[in-house]
Amino acid sequence: MSVDGWNTVLVLGGIRSGKSEFAESLVRDTTAVRYVATARQAEPDDPEWAARIEAHQLRRPAGWTTEETAEDPSRLAELIAGAAPDDTLLVDDLGGWVTVLLDPVHQPADDRVTIAELAAAIRDCTARLVLVSPEVGLSLVPTTTIGRAFTDALGTTNQVVAEVCDAVVLVVAGQPTWLKPGPAQPNVVVPSQSGPSRSAPASTEIATEQPVTAPDVASRVASPDVLTPHLPEPEPAPPVDSSPWSAPTMMLPMVATGLVIQTGMDLPMPDEYAGPQAIDRLATLDLPGAGLGNLERVVGFAAGTQGTPTPRPWRAVRVLLLHGDHDGGAAAGATAGESGRRADQARAGKGPLARLAAEVGASLQVVDAPTAAPIEDGPALTAEAVESALRYGWRLAEEAVDDGVEVIVLASCGAGTEAATAAVLAATAGAEPAAVLGRVISPGGQVDDAAWMVRCATVRDALHRSRRSPRGPKDILAELGGGDVAIAAGILLGATARRTPVLLDGPVGVAAGMVSRDLAGQSRHWCLLPDHGGHPAVRLAADVLGLTPLLDLKLDLGEGATALATLPLLRTALTLAGSVGGHPSLAPSGWAEPEDESPAGEEQPGRHERPDGDDGDEQRFGAEPGRDGTTDDSEFDEPEPAGPGPTRPDPTDPDRDADGSGTRTGEFDAWAGDGASRGA
């Protein structure tokens, strides 16, 4: 077989996708192939189907033998189970096999048992086996009963066969994409596709697709170590730091997945109903005072991302610290080697970020990004490096979620990042660089205005240099952003795909949010901004992204530290929202108040959901019978005022005047005076 290490391969594809030709190219180097045809012969009145079968027959080399299973669908499993280890079988295709399986001639029968028998035969097969099957489920649900039965049966067959096969490949427009590489293949392996000619045998070489790599990013075999900082145990004597702060944990090795990150990706959105329902629920809780204030927003955010009106506090937290420097004028005023020292400090479990991570029980992962070239002279990264950095960030988010992480904190410690993010904001939001560049503060606390002016000039020159370049998200990352912003954007996209929220609080995070928004608009809805830290770039990007800061602490301890410092407060709000019961004096609220109290334990609907049986305005406004026994249009009745003032008269009041005016005896006298009373 032309794919070393794989005995069984499932080739999927749509109609006229080239799946059969691709499957034949996998075994064309084998002289003796047993071709298993599953479809029935064409009827005399169906010349088009006969032409299709003839085209398949003409494509087969002379040394191949053909066997048919159209008369008995169970024979396919028998042929596969009885194949010898030196045999090569090509089954084309499972769609025809399912058609025969559903034929009334072979019914009634337990189709699931027949499919399970086929899967067992494939799993135990010692021969080289290639199976072709149409991919279903990419179009509308069939309108006929037999069409839906065929789709369900073929979809089930594809799933169970893919599970037991060593490899699965999807062919679209003649281009193969490997969905399930073999265990012995670390990279995607794509066999060369041959033409249908008999006289010119197809090439049997295997072309190995090398993943595009960026320096210091995708060329690694393993992800960075995940550190778990912890605070030292309190001792009676003055504490002595005699134990390491962190315990490294190795990550899984990188596997090429063939992920394609492109503009317009359709990623999931948070639950649009859970957030408003959670906010409504806060008004009914047994809390003194006016409630949680601005922290109500974190409750609504967590409810939407978790899909429940009673969100739970985030416990498993992962801090991803991006260390990527920017050469040239972008790093003006930065101390040489300072960013590397901060990264090493975090790896050792020391420094503000690691100590804050230890305080909240978060794991810490330091990610080295490729150094960006001077943006005033040329692109910061190559296009290939941007692609690799995006995939790398996506994979970091996926690995975090696979480890049970519930929220990701994005941090950064690179030199020149503020100038790079200012350039990104200028390109994506039309910002003025001087307005979004923060002051340059030296380690001694001095303001370095000369360095700030150099950074402004660098951003201006970079924008002028790239003024005729495309302004797509990947183009902006390549021209201006650099590796750390690209990896951060990949993290946001990967977290969005896995329905995991991300806390942002610095320029790299919001710049990545701007880029990821243009790749997948859903990503910004999974981001939370605890505090802008007083940074002008963060303020502008937050306004564009629709992220309202929860607090205004003006902390400036490095990107990521503010989010960690506020995390206990956010957890407290979520704990109160999820654990405090309702106030005993408040009745459950809904579209209409029920007359009888609901059974114990039955949840009452909130303002953002309509109870079962609500048929519109009658129940919402509550029609009531009139005096003559008919139902009046109470929709137009003025509601009773809650405070003092004139009220609607009660027709049963004994003191009501005979004229029906509703004025009690003596009431008009007291109101209008004696003269008016005598005049009446």
XYZ file of C-alpha atoms in Angstrom:
680
model
C 0.000 0.000 0.000
C 1.219 3.524 -0.677
C 0.633 4.802 2.863
C 3.144 3.181 5.177
C 1.857 2.061 8.570
C -1.849 2.304 7.687
C -3.803 -0.863 6.891
C -7.291 0.656 6.651
C -8.202 4.016 5.138
C -11.650 5.623 4.795
C -11.943 8.104 1.903
C -14.886 10.516 2.243
C -16.129 13.050 -0.286
C -19.161 14.536 -1.946
C -20.566 13.841 -5.375
C -17.964 14.373 -8.123
C -15.381 15.318 -5.493
C -12.701 12.977 -6.858
C -12.883 10.576 -3.923
C -12.859 7.420 -6.057
C -9.872 8.559 -8.136
C -7.992 9.438 -4.964
C -8.769 6.048 -3.388
C -7.553 4.282 -6.527
C -4.307 6.288 -6.420
C -3.606 4.891 -2.945
C -3.410 1.301 -4.237
C -2.303 1.823 -7.837
C 1.220 0.631 -7.009
C -0.233 -2.797 -6.111
C -0.459 -5.215 -9.020
C -3.296 -7.365 -7.610
C -6.239 -5.468 -6.160
C -9.647 -6.919 -5.346
C -12.131 -4.206 -6.333
C -15.384 -4.630 -4.371
C -18.304 -2.990 -6.201
C -21.336 -2.432 -3.971
C -23.792 -0.799 -6.379
C -26.329 -2.679 -8.463
C -26.097 -2.862 -12.203
C -27.924 -0.099 -14.048
C -31.482 -0.626 -15.216
C -32.096 -0.547 -18.985
C -33.901 2.782 -18.688
C -31.017 4.473 -16.787
C -28.196 5.070 -19.291
C -26.600 7.779 -17.146
C -25.992 5.358 -14.265
C -24.664 2.782 -16.690
C -22.182 5.369 -18.014
C -20.952 6.059 -14.494
C -20.340 2.365 -13.817
C -18.562 1.971 -17.145
C -16.266 4.919 -16.358
C -15.274 3.245 -13.099
C -14.611 -0.060 -14.864
C -12.423 1.537 -17.550
C -10.305 3.233 -14.901
C -9.289 -0.056 -13.255
C -5.964 -1.589 -14.338
C -6.066 -4.931 -16.123
C -4.613 -6.815 -13.145
C -7.469 -5.894 -10.831
C -10.324 -8.290 -10.116
C -13.895 -7.195 -9.420
C -16.264 -8.673 -6.854
C -19.839 -7.510 -6.296
C -21.942 -7.453 -3.125
C -25.167 -5.926 -4.473
C -27.193 -9.088 -4.008
C -26.361 -9.542 -0.320
C -25.165 -6.622 1.860
C -23.802 -8.995 4.517
C -21.297 -10.364 1.966
C -19.155 -7.218 2.250
C -18.259 -8.005 5.861
C -17.515 -11.611 4.862
C -15.132 -10.529 2.090
C -13.254 -8.184 4.408
C -13.061 -10.725 7.223
C -11.811 -13.434 4.870
C -9.096 -11.332 3.201
C -5.520 -12.574 3.623
C -2.750 -10.338 5.020
C -1.173 -9.954 1.557
C -4.485 -8.959 -0.080
C -5.440 -5.417 -1.077
C -9.137 -4.507 -1.146
C -10.772 -1.364 -2.516
C -14.456 -0.964 -1.587
C -16.348 1.586 -3.710
C -18.571 2.669 -2.158
C -20.440 2.431 1.153
C -23.264 4.590 -0.200
C -24.219 1.844 -2.648
C -23.922 -0.698 0.150
C -26.350 1.277 2.348
C -28.760 1.616 -0.595
C -28.867 -2.163 -0.953
C -29.135 -2.535 2.828
C -32.287 -0.386 2.917
C -33.895 -2.144 -0.056
C -37.277 -3.624 0.945
C -36.047 -6.954 -0.408
C -33.665 -7.221 2.545
C -36.183 -5.973 5.123
C -37.183 -6.410 7.831
C -33.671 -6.560 9.259
C -31.683 -4.933 12.047
C -29.544 -2.523 10.076
C -27.540 -1.539 13.145
C -26.374 -5.119 13.616
C -25.287 -5.321 9.967
C -23.341 -2.052 10.292
C -21.744 -3.273 13.518
C -20.691 -6.503 11.812
C -19.056 -4.470 9.042
C -17.179 -2.326 11.570
C -15.960 -5.417 13.415
C -14.703 -6.946 10.172
C -12.810 -3.742 9.296
C -11.296 -3.517 12.758
C -10.004 -7.098 12.627
C -8.938 -6.953 8.976
C -5.287 -7.877 8.372
C -5.329 -6.992 4.670
C -4.709 -3.574 3.159
C -8.134 -2.011 2.868
C -9.377 1.254 1.303
C -13.070 2.163 1.658
C -14.835 4.934 -0.254
C -17.990 6.578 1.088
C -20.062 9.682 0.276
C -20.047 12.336 2.984
C -23.560 13.275 4.114
C -24.992 15.954 6.346
C -23.599 18.977 4.496
C -26.914 19.922 2.911
C -30.565 20.228 3.917
C -32.417 17.396 5.620
C -34.125 15.295 2.929
C -37.851 15.866 2.583
C -38.741 12.227 1.955
C -38.844 9.376 4.432
C -36.525 7.134 2.407
C -34.108 10.064 1.928
C -33.892 10.676 5.667
C -33.454 6.957 6.325
C -30.589 6.804 3.821
C -28.885 9.869 5.315
C -29.184 8.505 8.859
C -27.926 5.044 7.925
C -24.988 6.309 5.850
C -24.026 8.866 8.496
C -24.006 6.155 11.141
C -21.969 3.887 8.876
C -19.385 6.605 8.218
C -18.985 7.288 11.933
C -18.453 3.696 12.998
C -16.158 2.937 10.053
C -14.085 6.067 10.677
C -13.724 5.031 14.296
C -12.136 1.673 13.440
C -10.029 2.800 10.456
C -6.390 3.759 10.880
C -6.813 6.906 8.765
C -9.629 9.061 7.374
C -9.317 11.524 4.496
C -11.869 14.009 3.132
C -11.635 14.866 -0.578
C -13.089 18.219 -1.673
C -12.716 19.395 -5.295
C -10.031 16.764 -5.811
C -7.964 18.035 -2.862
C -7.434 15.610 0.039
C -7.511 16.709 3.661
C -6.478 14.131 6.235
C -8.829 14.085 9.209
C -7.292 11.173 11.083
C -3.572 10.616 10.514
C -2.083 7.274 11.486
C -0.289 6.953 14.830
C 3.072 6.537 13.149
C 2.755 9.746 11.129
C 3.596 12.931 13.091
C 2.788 15.165 10.102
C 0.028 15.211 7.535
C 0.799 12.783 4.719
C -0.889 13.285 1.369
C -0.393 10.694 -1.357
C 0.062 12.043 -4.856
C -3.082 11.815 -6.959
C -2.898 10.104 -10.297
C -4.902 10.400 -13.482
C -7.181 7.750 -14.927
C -4.953 6.700 -17.831
C -3.964 3.034 -18.091
C -0.988 3.580 -20.349
C 0.772 5.990 -17.994
C 0.864 4.479 -14.496
C 0.484 7.010 -11.729
C 3.362 7.975 -9.517
C 3.532 6.022 -6.284
C 5.602 8.517 -4.344
C 4.282 10.007 -1.133
C 4.466 13.772 -0.767
C 4.812 14.808 2.870
C 3.296 18.170 3.577
C 5.692 20.054 5.809
C 3.869 22.386 8.197
C 4.824 26.002 7.799
C 6.864 27.006 10.838
C 7.854 30.265 12.376
C 11.171 30.682 14.197
C 10.896 29.698 17.858
C 7.161 28.956 17.583
C 5.842 25.975 15.650
C 9.241 24.275 15.291
C 8.997 23.079 18.881
C 7.941 19.519 19.544
C 6.360 20.311 22.912
C 4.509 23.268 24.345
C 6.075 25.321 27.133
C 5.999 23.936 30.645
C 2.893 24.653 32.679
C 3.904 26.024 36.069
C 1.741 25.879 39.171
C 2.937 28.659 41.490
C 2.022 28.274 45.147
C 2.546 30.415 48.190
C 4.896 29.103 50.912
C 3.292 27.557 53.955
C 3.108 30.008 56.899
C 5.601 29.247 59.656
C 5.945 30.596 63.220
C 9.402 31.853 62.446
C 10.104 34.365 59.675
C 9.418 32.593 56.398
C 12.389 31.186 54.585
C 11.957 30.465 50.884
C 13.531 27.018 50.890
C 11.273 25.300 48.386
C 10.570 25.976 44.707
C 7.519 28.014 43.840
C 6.396 25.886 40.962
C 6.144 22.329 39.754
C 6.602 22.028 35.982
C 4.260 19.823 34.035
C 5.131 18.827 30.458
C 2.533 19.499 27.810
C 1.467 17.166 25.060
C 3.628 17.108 21.897
C 2.486 19.218 18.982
C 0.512 17.419 16.288
C -0.118 18.996 12.892
C -3.903 19.219 12.483
C -4.162 20.983 9.174
C -6.080 23.829 10.867
C -6.968 26.658 8.513
C -7.535 30.057 10.166
C -9.201 32.488 7.796
C -11.499 35.488 7.743
C -15.182 34.825 8.382
C -14.880 31.727 10.568
C -18.147 30.673 12.191
C -17.337 30.118 15.868
C -19.803 29.669 18.746
C -21.466 32.531 20.623
C -22.300 32.675 24.348
C -25.841 31.784 25.380
C -27.955 34.858 24.578
C -30.641 34.003 27.155
C -28.622 32.827 30.170
C -26.943 36.210 30.735
C -30.140 38.316 30.935
C -31.807 35.610 33.034
C -28.892 35.705 35.487
C -29.177 39.501 35.779
C -32.934 39.203 36.395
C -32.297 36.596 39.054
C -29.974 38.951 40.974
C -32.908 41.268 41.694
C -34.662 38.488 43.624
C -31.726 37.422 45.811
C -31.661 37.955 49.564
C -28.940 40.624 49.401
C -28.903 43.796 51.496
C -28.581 47.103 49.707
C -28.658 47.705 45.981
C -26.806 44.523 45.023
C -23.554 43.838 43.183
C -23.273 47.089 41.241
C -20.840 46.867 38.329
C -20.114 43.253 39.205
C -23.536 42.325 37.841
C -21.867 42.388 34.431
C -19.443 39.638 35.362
C -22.401 37.510 36.475
C -24.121 38.034 33.125
C -20.870 37.343 31.258
C -20.182 34.125 33.166
C -23.787 32.990 32.736
C -23.613 33.464 28.981
C -20.280 31.680 28.599
C -21.362 28.821 30.859
C -24.890 28.594 29.426
C -26.711 28.726 32.768
C -28.511 31.471 34.763
C -26.613 30.354 37.895
C -22.941 30.462 36.863
C -20.276 28.937 39.044
C -17.055 30.724 40.061
C -13.987 30.073 37.910
C -11.664 27.709 39.749
C -9.248 26.316 37.151
C -7.353 29.306 35.727
C -4.476 29.305 33.220
C -2.193 32.331 32.769
C -0.547 32.443 29.334
C 2.423 34.830 29.538
C 3.596 35.812 26.051
C 7.246 36.802 25.822
C 8.024 38.377 22.460
C 10.280 41.360 21.788
C 10.082 43.912 18.970
C 13.309 45.220 17.488
C 13.930 48.729 16.237
C 12.418 51.970 17.457
C 9.375 50.193 18.906
C 11.529 49.195 21.891
C 12.964 52.671 22.481
C 13.468 53.287 26.191
C 13.219 49.604 27.134
C 16.000 48.160 29.275
C 17.966 45.535 27.388
C 17.145 42.020 28.609
C 14.390 43.219 30.943
C 11.610 41.251 29.238
C 13.692 38.073 29.276
C 14.379 38.562 32.985
C 10.651 38.913 33.656
C 9.928 35.738 31.702
C 12.630 33.795 33.577
C 11.305 35.208 36.822
C 7.837 33.884 36.041
C 9.238 30.473 35.091
C 10.909 30.316 38.499
C 7.641 31.149 40.241
C 8.801 34.587 41.353
C 7.771 38.127 40.580
C 4.366 39.835 40.793
C 2.647 37.738 38.125
C 3.695 34.377 39.577
C 2.819 35.427 43.117
C -0.609 36.662 42.054
C -1.125 33.401 40.150
C -0.210 31.490 43.296
C -2.628 33.577 45.333
C -5.590 32.643 43.127
C -4.429 29.070 42.464
C -3.776 29.599 38.748
C -1.330 27.683 36.581
C 1.247 29.688 34.621
C 2.636 28.976 31.163
C 5.392 31.136 29.656
C 5.194 31.209 25.858
C 8.158 32.456 23.817
C 7.127 34.275 20.642
C 9.420 35.029 17.692
C 11.157 38.387 17.805
C 9.539 40.896 15.464
C 11.714 42.745 12.966
C 11.804 46.577 13.013
C 8.433 47.629 11.620
C 9.790 50.925 10.345
C 12.064 49.039 7.929
C 9.910 46.107 6.809
C 7.321 43.527 7.878
C 7.469 42.327 11.460
C 6.923 38.691 10.413
C 6.614 36.667 7.257
C 3.198 35.437 6.169
C 4.259 31.860 6.936
C 5.306 32.852 10.454
C 1.930 34.512 11.049
C 0.050 31.368 9.991
C 2.186 29.235 12.271
C 1.821 31.653 15.208
C -1.975 31.700 14.869
C -2.139 27.899 14.855
C 0.256 27.763 17.783
C -1.923 30.090 19.860
C -5.040 28.103 18.929
C -3.328 24.921 20.108
C -2.279 26.510 23.413
C -5.926 27.372 24.108
C -7.068 23.872 23.180
C -4.484 22.274 25.454
C -5.558 24.503 28.323
C -9.201 23.513 27.898
C -8.226 19.846 27.618
C -6.490 20.253 31.003
C -9.771 21.406 32.555
C -9.093 25.157 32.510
C -12.255 27.259 32.902
C -10.853 30.720 32.164
C -7.663 31.977 30.494
C -5.763 35.095 31.558
C -3.728 36.679 28.752
C -0.451 38.291 29.896
C 2.556 39.781 28.130
C 6.074 40.955 28.990
C 7.749 41.800 25.655
C 9.814 44.874 24.815
C 8.241 47.211 22.268
C 4.767 45.719 22.528
C 3.070 49.062 23.164
C 4.351 50.551 19.908
C 3.364 47.435 17.965
C -0.139 47.437 19.438
C -0.483 51.156 18.689
C 0.354 50.403 15.056
C -2.240 47.598 15.014
C -4.911 49.888 16.475
C -4.043 52.590 13.961
C -4.486 50.090 11.127
C -7.665 48.430 12.439
C -9.498 51.288 14.168
C -7.973 54.398 12.598
C -6.420 55.475 15.895
C -3.895 58.276 16.103
C -0.623 56.657 17.281
C 0.286 59.523 19.619
C -3.129 59.205 21.303
C -2.817 55.476 22.098
C 0.880 55.293 23.011
C 1.366 55.302 26.761
C 4.125 57.201 28.517
C 7.515 55.483 28.686
C 8.434 54.884 32.342
C 12.006 53.925 33.197
C 12.745 51.411 36.009
C 13.449 54.333 38.357
C 9.986 55.788 37.775
C 11.175 58.560 35.468
C 9.156 59.559 32.399
C 11.223 59.250 29.210
C 9.614 61.626 26.696
C 12.453 61.224 24.189
C 11.818 57.476 23.969
C 8.088 58.133 23.602
C 8.754 60.393 20.613
C 10.958 57.727 19.013
C 8.164 55.197 19.382
C 5.653 57.606 17.834
C 7.980 58.191 14.897
C 8.482 54.447 14.494
C 4.747 53.781 14.302
C 4.285 56.685 11.900
C 7.049 55.386 9.613
C 5.657 51.839 9.742
C 2.192 53.038 8.750
C 3.646 55.090 5.918
C 5.731 52.171 4.693
C 2.750 49.784 4.662
C 0.172 52.288 3.396
C -0.311 50.362 0.138
C -0.305 46.918 1.774
C -3.561 44.986 2.232
C -5.365 45.580 5.503
C -6.576 42.068 6.158
C -6.084 40.737 9.715
C -3.198 38.464 8.748
C -1.595 41.233 6.699
C -1.710 43.565 9.707
C -0.099 40.919 11.903
C 2.660 40.393 9.361
C 3.321 44.083 8.678
C 2.871 45.556 12.159
C 1.799 43.101 14.852
C 4.528 40.567 15.407
C 4.622 37.111 16.949
C 3.189 37.891 20.379
C 0.082 39.590 18.997
C -0.376 36.769 16.447
C -0.133 34.079 19.120
C -2.529 36.046 21.338
C -5.026 36.255 18.473
C -4.745 32.494 17.982
C -5.389 31.983 21.703
C -8.569 34.076 21.527
C -9.804 32.153 18.491
C -8.996 28.761 20.024
C -10.667 29.714 23.307
C -13.743 30.887 21.411
C -13.900 27.610 19.508
C -13.795 25.752 22.836
C -16.317 28.094 24.557
C -13.805 29.327 27.140
C -13.699 32.950 28.395
C -10.516 35.035 28.340
C -9.608 37.902 30.690
C -7.821 40.838 29.037
C -6.220 43.878 30.681
C -3.386 45.085 28.455
C -2.451 46.367 24.990
C -1.384 43.004 23.523
C -4.680 41.398 24.542
C -6.892 44.131 23.100
C -4.801 44.347 19.904
C -5.254 40.607 19.500
C -8.960 41.145 20.150
C -9.125 43.619 17.274
C -7.418 41.172 14.904
C -9.414 38.126 16.035
C -12.632 40.137 15.648
C -11.861 40.491 11.937
C -11.157 36.747 11.675
C -14.177 35.622 13.720
C -16.570 38.254 15.046
C -17.753 35.941 17.825
C -14.390 36.050 19.642
C -14.943 39.448 21.297
C -18.034 38.112 23.101
C -15.839 35.647 25.016
C -13.524 38.392 26.339
C -13.881 40.194 29.674
C -12.010 43.379 30.601
C -11.751 43.675 34.415
C -9.832 46.998 34.255
C -8.229 49.164 31.564
C -5.385 50.195 33.888
C -5.509 53.732 32.576
C -3.808 52.724 29.332
C -5.051 54.777 26.358
C -4.723 51.911 23.862
C -6.772 49.613 26.090
C -9.456 52.276 26.490
C -9.787 52.834 22.760
C -9.804 49.150 21.806
C -12.282 48.350 24.580
C -14.637 50.990 23.190
C -14.345 49.549 19.670
C -14.789 45.958 20.865
C -17.705 46.818 23.141
C -15.854 45.769 26.314
C -16.802 47.858 29.340
C -14.237 47.706 32.178
C -15.659 46.468 35.450
C -13.298 48.459 37.678
C -11.030 51.489 37.591
C -8.118 50.562 39.859
C -5.394 52.071 37.634
C -3.066 49.200 38.501
C 0.061 49.035 36.332
C 1.881 45.851 37.326
C 2.320 44.424 33.842
C -0.202 42.940 31.466
C -2.121 40.111 33.118
C -1.449 41.172 36.722
C -4.548 43.360 36.991
C -6.817 40.523 35.862
C -5.288 38.212 38.466
C -5.593 40.865 41.178
C -9.311 41.325 40.474
C -10.071 37.615 40.056
C -10.926 37.008 43.764
C -13.474 39.819 43.586
C -15.005 38.371 40.427
C -15.172 34.951 42.082
C -16.899 36.492 45.102
C -19.587 38.004 42.900
C -20.180 34.677 41.158
C -20.284 32.843 44.495
C -22.926 35.208 45.857
C -24.962 35.036 42.660
C -24.970 31.254 42.701
C -25.335 30.450 46.398
C -27.605 33.107 47.954
C -31.284 32.253 47.968
C -34.234 34.431 47.078
C -35.651 37.076 49.398
C -38.663 35.674 51.286
C -40.781 38.760 50.628
C -40.385 38.632 46.854
C -42.803 36.554 44.808
C -41.493 34.858 41.686
C -41.725 37.186 38.718
C -42.872 36.275 35.226
C -44.915 37.394 32.256
C -48.064 36.933 34.361
C -48.457 36.283 38.049
C -50.118 32.895 38.609
C -53.193 32.791 40.839
C -52.110 29.653 42.652
C -48.689 29.203 44.119
C -46.481 26.860 42.093
C -45.423 23.545 43.584
C -42.285 23.543 45.672
C -39.113 23.315 43.667
C -40.725 24.503 40.415
C -38.672 27.299 38.886
C -40.579 30.436 37.934
C -39.884 32.021 34.551
C -37.932 35.282 34.449
C -38.606 38.414 32.521
C -36.620 37.165 29.544
C -38.591 33.955 29.004
C -42.269 33.395 28.351
C -44.019 30.684 30.429
C -45.681 27.780 28.697
C -49.177 28.558 27.504
C -48.667 32.306 27.097
C -50.764 33.199 24.099
C -50.077 36.898 23.849
C -51.592 40.093 25.157
C -54.535 38.607 27.064
C -52.326 36.862 29.573
C -49.747 39.640 29.649
C -52.229 42.442 30.381
C -54.825 40.331 32.156
C -58.366 40.874 30.804
C -61.023 41.103 33.495
C -64.852 40.905 33.270
C -66.852 44.143 33.226
C -69.910 45.021 35.254
C -72.262 43.630 32.646
C -70.564 40.253 32.639
C -68.638 40.866 29.413
C -64.917 41.130 29.038
C -63.757 44.683 28.516
C -60.571 45.906 26.847
C -58.602 46.139 30.094
C -55.495 46.526 27.983
C -56.410 50.211 27.875
C -57.238 50.556 31.590
C -54.981 52.864 33.517
C -53.050 50.925 36.177
C -53.702 51.607 39.829
C -51.175 54.097 41.270
C -48.885 52.780 43.952
C -48.853 56.002 46.047
C -51.419 58.546 47.268
C -53.790 60.118 44.777
C -57.193 59.516 43.206
C -58.004 55.871 42.617
C -60.554 53.998 40.575
C -63.946 53.906 42.390
C -65.182 50.676 43.857
C -68.728 49.919 42.677
C -69.433 47.928 45.853
C -68.641 50.845 48.192
C -71.813 51.592 50.291
C -70.821 55.245 50.634
C -70.764 55.687 46.858
C -73.137 58.442 45.577
C -76.310 57.391 43.910
C -75.314 59.130 40.715
C -72.457 56.710 40.321
C -69.851 59.419 40.343
C -67.888 57.585 42.958
C -67.696 60.535 45.387
C -68.453 59.675 49.014
C -70.926 61.755 50.984
C -69.262 64.894 52.336
C -66.145 64.286 50.288
C -67.053 66.894 47.675
C -67.968 69.391 50.439
C -64.597 69.051 52.071
C -62.892 69.450 48.708
C -64.857 72.339 47.166
C -65.891 74.254 50.292
C -69.238 75.180 51.857
C -70.152 77.708 49.185
C -69.757 75.140 46.443
C -71.761 72.651 48.478
C -74.634 75.113 48.966
C -74.545 75.982 45.284
C -74.855 72.265 44.456
